[in-house]
Amino acid sequence: YGNTDLQYERAHFVLTTDTQTYVTDRYNDSIYRYPSSDAARPNDPTGKFDRNFSQPSGAAYYAPDDDLFIADIGNNRIVVTDKDGVFKRDWQPAAPPAQMNAPHDIAIGPPSEGSKLYITDTAANRMVIFERNESYVGEFSVDDEDPTSCAFDSQYRLYVTHKALGMVFIHELDDLDNPRKVLIEDGVKPKQINIGPNDEVLIATSESDGGTEFGAVRIYANLNEDSNNSYCAVANLVPLDGEPASREAYGVDVDPVNKYLWVTDGPREASGQGGHVYVYVFDSSPTASSVREIPKVLVLCILAFIGFWL
């Protein structure tokens, strides 16, 4: 459907729910809220809210309590609002082991275990677990490599991206300390990870082609421990005139009801600020037999790009 020309400082992570889509603007310390059903108007958010954030990042929504949990990197805290951004509470533990150091993303665990919060505590090189009422539960190490984003699939396997390693760790809840480790591909840096309606694994990445970095989204039917994982790609999110050529994709999520895929990108960290929101039609779900690797410059496979610049 296109991209937004809103003046994002750093369009970052994305969260979609049945009715809302949230885009965190990391360097503008704000969050934009869109109606998920109105993907044709990414320039027209229904709200923008700022709760004294300092680099808001990933978020998770717990519908039974209307709780939107937001990771606030610079304040080392979790902020809780309702779905419209109305402030409820926050917590910022001041002492170990609950104290956080640059939390980046949040995933909600299985209801059978109380729907706990699993948080990538990035600068502390760990995953930390809280009850939704702020009580510290525990933590587990992730090899001293900063975890970036996390998501659960329908079987409540926990996927965690590691940008520095170019890997995704897949944790079973009954054996959190011994994940399967999947190398995405040499030179590929995974950012946000989310899970599609049929457990497709969606990963926003930065990749390299002849020395120029570009943003891409990879969509996997399955991730195995070997590096020969077939994927579909929406790649090379092209900069507008005057923007830095080297770019990165930061966020990705798919609206579970309307099947719209939301993607954010922006210049590399060292190249300046800015960014866009792209919306694609998520036509169907990949299967092990139908997914195939395609050239990165093409927009093919399960996604049909029908967009134009607004």
PDB file of N, CA, C and O in Angstrom, residues 225-260:
ATOM      1  N   GLU A 225      18.200 -25.830  12.441  1.00  0.00           N
ATOM      2  CA  GLU A 225      19.513 -25.476  12.956  1.00  0.00           C
ATOM      3  C   GLU A 225      20.538 -25.273  11.843  1.00  0.00           C
ATOM      4  O   GLU A 225      21.523 -24.569  12.025  1.00  0.00           O
ATOM      5  N   ASP A 226      20.325 -25.906  10.683  1.00  0.00           N
ATOM      6  CA  ASP A 226      21.259 -25.685   9.587  1.00  0.00           C
ATOM      7  C   ASP A 226      20.964 -24.332   8.947  1.00  0.00           C
ATOM      8  O   ASP A 226      19.980 -23.670   9.258  1.00  0.00           O
ATOM      9  N   SER A 227      21.833 -23.894   8.067  1.00  0.00           N
ATOM     10  CA  SER A 227      21.691 -22.573   7.455  1.00  0.00           C
ATOM     11  C   SER A 227      20.970 -22.620   6.112  1.00  0.00           C
ATOM     12  O   SER A 227      20.894 -21.612   5.421  1.00  0.00           O
ATOM     13  N   ASN A 228      20.434 -23.779   5.749  1.00  0.00           N
ATOM     14  CA  ASN A 228      19.766 -23.911   4.454  1.00  0.00           C
ATOM     15  C   ASN A 228      18.254 -23.761   4.600  1.00  0.00           C
ATOM     16  O   ASN A 228      17.481 -24.600   4.148  1.00  0.00           O
ATOM     17  N   ASN A 229      17.841 -22.701   5.231  1.00  0.00           N
ATOM     18  CA  ASN A 229      16.425 -22.471   5.449  1.00  0.00           C
ATOM     19  C   ASN A 229      15.839 -21.665   4.302  1.00  0.00           C
ATOM     20  O   ASN A 229      16.302 -20.569   3.995  1.00  0.00           O
ATOM     21  N   SER A 230      14.815 -22.203   3.647  1.00  0.00           N
ATOM     22  CA  SER A 230      14.171 -21.498   2.548  1.00  0.00           C
ATOM     23  C   SER A 230      13.290 -20.385   3.092  1.00  0.00           C
ATOM     24  O   SER A 230      12.690 -20.508   4.147  1.00  0.00           O
ATOM     25  N   TYR A 231      13.212 -19.303   2.361  1.00  0.00           N
ATOM     26  CA  TYR A 231      12.438 -18.168   2.822  1.00  0.00           C
ATOM     27  C   TYR A 231      11.879 -17.389   1.632  1.00  0.00           C
ATOM     28  O   TYR A 231      12.357 -17.499   0.515  1.00  0.00           O
ATOM     29  N   CYS A 232      10.846 -16.603   1.924  1.00  0.00           N
ATOM     30  CA  CYS A 232      10.360 -15.598   0.989  1.00  0.00           C
ATOM     31  C   CYS A 232      10.901 -14.260   1.453  1.00  0.00           C
ATOM     32  O   CYS A 232      11.240 -14.087   2.621  1.00  0.00           O
ATOM     33  N   ALA A 233      10.964 -13.281   0.559  1.00  0.00           N
ATOM     34  CA  ALA A 233      11.581 -12.015   0.943  1.00  0.00           C
ATOM     35  C   ALA A 233      10.855 -10.819   0.351  1.00  0.00           C
ATOM     36  O   ALA A 233      10.408 -10.852  -0.788  1.00  0.00           O
ATOM     37  N   VAL A 234      10.737  -9.805   1.174  1.00  0.00           N
ATOM     38  CA  VAL A 234      10.423  -8.467   0.698  1.00  0.00           C
ATOM     39  C   VAL A 234      11.678  -7.675   0.997  1.00  0.00           C
ATOM     40  O   VAL A 234      12.038  -7.494   2.156  1.00  0.00           O
ATOM     41  N   ALA A 235      12.376  -7.243  -0.031  1.00  0.00           N
ATOM     42  CA  ALA A 235      13.732  -6.769   0.208  1.00  0.00           C
ATOM     43  C   ALA A 235      13.995  -5.435  -0.461  1.00  0.00           C
ATOM     44  O   ALA A 235      13.231  -4.966  -1.300  1.00  0.00           O
ATOM     45  N   ASN A 236      15.129  -4.867  -0.083  1.00  0.00           N
ATOM     46  CA  ASN A 236      15.624  -3.633  -0.682  1.00  0.00           C
ATOM     47  C   ASN A 236      14.558  -2.544  -0.621  1.00  0.00           C
ATOM     48  O   ASN A 236      14.088  -2.055  -1.643  1.00  0.00           O
ATOM     49  N   LEU A 237      14.181  -2.173   0.600  1.00  0.00           N
ATOM     50  CA  LEU A 237      13.226  -1.092   0.803  1.00  0.00           C
ATOM     51  C   LEU A 237      13.899   0.203   0.374  1.00  0.00           C
ATOM     52  O   LEU A 237      14.763   0.735   1.043  1.00  0.00           O
ATOM     53  N   VAL A 238      13.507   0.720  -0.781  1.00  0.00           N
ATOM     54  CA  VAL A 238      14.275   1.738  -1.493  1.00  0.00           C
ATOM     55  C   VAL A 238      14.143   3.103  -0.818  1.00  0.00           C
ATOM     56  O   VAL A 238      13.032   3.543  -0.510  1.00  0.00           O
ATOM     57  N   PRO A 239      15.259   3.811  -0.589  1.00  0.00           N
ATOM     58  CA  PRO A 239      15.174   5.153  -0.006  1.00  0.00           C
ATOM     59  C   PRO A 239      14.611   6.158  -0.993  1.00  0.00           C
ATOM     60  O   PRO A 239      14.730   5.993  -2.211  1.00  0.00           O
ATOM     61  N   LEU A 240      14.007   7.199  -0.472  1.00  0.00           N
ATOM     62  CA  LEU A 240      13.553   8.297  -1.311  1.00  0.00           C
ATOM     63  C   LEU A 240      14.733   9.187  -1.679  1.00  0.00           C
ATOM     64  O   LEU A 240      15.832   9.070  -1.111  1.00  0.00           O
ATOM     65  N   ASP A 241      14.532  10.095  -2.632  1.00  0.00           N
ATOM     66  CA  ASP A 241      15.596  10.988  -3.049  1.00  0.00           C
ATOM     67  C   ASP A 241      16.144  11.767  -1.856  1.00  0.00           C
ATOM     68  O   ASP A 241      15.400  12.305  -1.041  1.00  0.00           O
ATOM     69  N   GLY A 242      17.459  11.819  -1.773  1.00  0.00           N
ATOM     70  CA  GLY A 242      18.098  12.583  -0.715  1.00  0.00           C
ATOM     71  C   GLY A 242      18.303  11.820   0.568  1.00  0.00           C
ATOM     72  O   GLY A 242      18.942  12.328   1.495  1.00  0.00           O
ATOM     73  N   GLU A 243      17.780  10.587   0.659  1.00  0.00           N
ATOM     74  CA  GLU A 243      17.962   9.799   1.865  1.00  0.00           C
ATOM     75  C   GLU A 243      19.207   8.926   1.745  1.00  0.00           C
ATOM     76  O   GLU A 243      19.638   8.591   0.640  1.00  0.00           O
ATOM     77  N   PRO A 244      19.794   8.555   2.892  1.00  0.00           N
ATOM     78  CA  PRO A 244      20.979   7.684   2.843  1.00  0.00           C
ATOM     79  C   PRO A 244      20.676   6.387   2.108  1.00  0.00           C
ATOM     80  O   PRO A 244      19.589   5.816   2.265  1.00  0.00           O
ATOM     81  N   ALA A 245      21.622   5.924   1.302  1.00  0.00           N
ATOM     82  CA  ALA A 245      21.417   4.701   0.521  1.00  0.00           C
ATOM     83  C   ALA A 245      21.414   3.458   1.401  1.00  0.00           C
ATOM     84  O   ALA A 245      20.696   2.502   1.134  1.00  0.00           O
ATOM     85  N   SER A 246      22.228   3.465   2.438  1.00  0.00           N
ATOM     86  CA  SER A 246      22.306   2.306   3.318  1.00  0.00           C
ATOM     87  C   SER A 246      21.181   2.381   4.354  1.00  0.00           C
ATOM     88  O   SER A 246      21.075   3.347   5.107  1.00  0.00           O
ATOM     89  N   ARG A 247      20.346   1.335   4.368  1.00  0.00           N
ATOM     90  CA  ARG A 247      19.168   1.349   5.226  1.00  0.00           C
ATOM     91  C   ARG A 247      19.021   0.012   5.933  1.00  0.00           C
ATOM     92  O   ARG A 247      19.643  -0.986   5.562  1.00  0.00           O
ATOM     93  N   GLU A 248      18.163   0.009   6.938  1.00  0.00           N
ATOM     94  CA  GLU A 248      17.896  -1.206   7.675  1.00  0.00           C
ATOM     95  C   GLU A 248      16.393  -1.327   7.899  1.00  0.00           C
ATOM     96  O   GLU A 248      15.702  -0.317   8.080  1.00  0.00           O
ATOM     97  N   ALA A 249      15.877  -2.556   7.859  1.00  0.00           N
ATOM     98  CA  ALA A 249      14.512  -2.797   8.316  1.00  0.00           C
ATOM     99  C   ALA A 249      14.576  -3.052   9.812  1.00  0.00           C
ATOM    100  O   ALA A 249      15.438  -3.786  10.300  1.00  0.00           O
ATOM    101  N   TYR A 250      13.672  -2.424  10.545  1.00  0.00           N
ATOM    102  CA  TYR A 250      13.693  -2.550  12.005  1.00  0.00           C
ATOM    103  C   TYR A 250      12.536  -3.382  12.532  1.00  0.00           C
ATOM    104  O   TYR A 250      12.711  -4.209  13.412  1.00  0.00           O
ATOM    105  N   GLY A 251      11.316  -3.120  12.030  1.00  0.00           N
ATOM    106  CA  GLY A 251      10.151  -3.752  12.613  1.00  0.00           C
ATOM    107  C   GLY A 251       9.316  -4.497  11.599  1.00  0.00           C
ATOM    108  O   GLY A 251       9.272  -4.144  10.420  1.00  0.00           O
ATOM    109  N   VAL A 252       8.604  -5.544  12.071  1.00  0.00           N
ATOM    110  CA  VAL A 252       7.703  -6.295  11.208  1.00  0.00           C
ATOM    111  C   VAL A 252       6.662  -6.986  12.081  1.00  0.00           C
ATOM    112  O   VAL A 252       6.958  -7.496  13.157  1.00  0.00           O
ATOM    113  N   ASP A 253       5.407  -6.962  11.620  1.00  0.00           N
ATOM    114  CA  ASP A 253       4.350  -7.743  12.253  1.00  0.00           C
ATOM    115  C   ASP A 253       3.204  -7.857  11.262  1.00  0.00           C
ATOM    116  O   ASP A 253       3.092  -7.058  10.320  1.00  0.00           O
ATOM    117  N   VAL A 254       2.355  -8.863  11.448  1.00  0.00           N
ATOM    118  CA  VAL A 254       1.220  -9.059  10.561  1.00  0.00           C
ATOM    119  C   VAL A 254      -0.067  -8.973  11.369  1.00  0.00           C
ATOM    120  O   VAL A 254      -0.185  -9.562  12.441  1.00  0.00           O
ATOM    121  N   ASP A 255      -1.004  -8.197  10.875  1.00  0.00           N
ATOM    122  CA  ASP A 255      -2.310  -8.032  11.492  1.00  0.00           C
ATOM    123  C   ASP A 255      -3.059  -9.361  11.405  1.00  0.00           C
ATOM    124  O   ASP A 255      -3.286  -9.878  10.308  1.00  0.00           O
ATOM    125  N   PRO A 256      -3.455  -9.955  12.547  1.00  0.00           N
ATOM    126  CA  PRO A 256      -4.039 -11.304  12.523  1.00  0.00           C
ATOM    127  C   PRO A 256      -5.422 -11.385  11.898  1.00  0.00           C
ATOM    128  O   PRO A 256      -5.851 -12.463  11.502  1.00  0.00           O
ATOM    129  N   VAL A 257      -6.120 -10.263  11.786  1.00  0.00           N
ATOM    130  CA  VAL A 257      -7.480 -10.276  11.247  1.00  0.00           C
ATOM    131  C   VAL A 257      -7.493  -9.936   9.760  1.00  0.00           C
ATOM    132  O   VAL A 257      -8.029 -10.678   8.933  1.00  0.00           O
ATOM    133  N   ASN A 258      -6.887  -8.812   9.400  1.00  0.00           N
ATOM    134  CA  ASN A 258      -6.936  -8.327   8.019  1.00  0.00           C
ATOM    135  C   ASN A 258      -5.778  -8.811   7.163  1.00  0.00           C
ATOM    136  O   ASN A 258      -5.774  -8.606   5.953  1.00  0.00           O
ATOM    137  N   LYS A 259      -4.789  -9.453   7.795  1.00  0.00           N
ATOM    138  CA  LYS A 259      -3.635 -10.012   7.087  1.00  0.00           C
ATOM    139  C   LYS A 259      -2.845  -8.948   6.335  1.00  0.00           C
ATOM    140  O   LYS A 259      -2.431  -9.139   5.188  1.00  0.00           O
ATOM    141  N   TYR A 260      -2.625  -7.806   6.977  1.00  0.00           N
ATOM    142  CA  TYR A 260      -1.716  -6.801   6.451  1.00  0.00           C
ATOM    143  C   TYR A 260      -0.372  -6.943   7.151  1.00  0.00           C
ATOM    144  O   TYR A 260      -0.309  -7.088   8.370  1.00  0.00           O
TER     145      TYR A 260
END
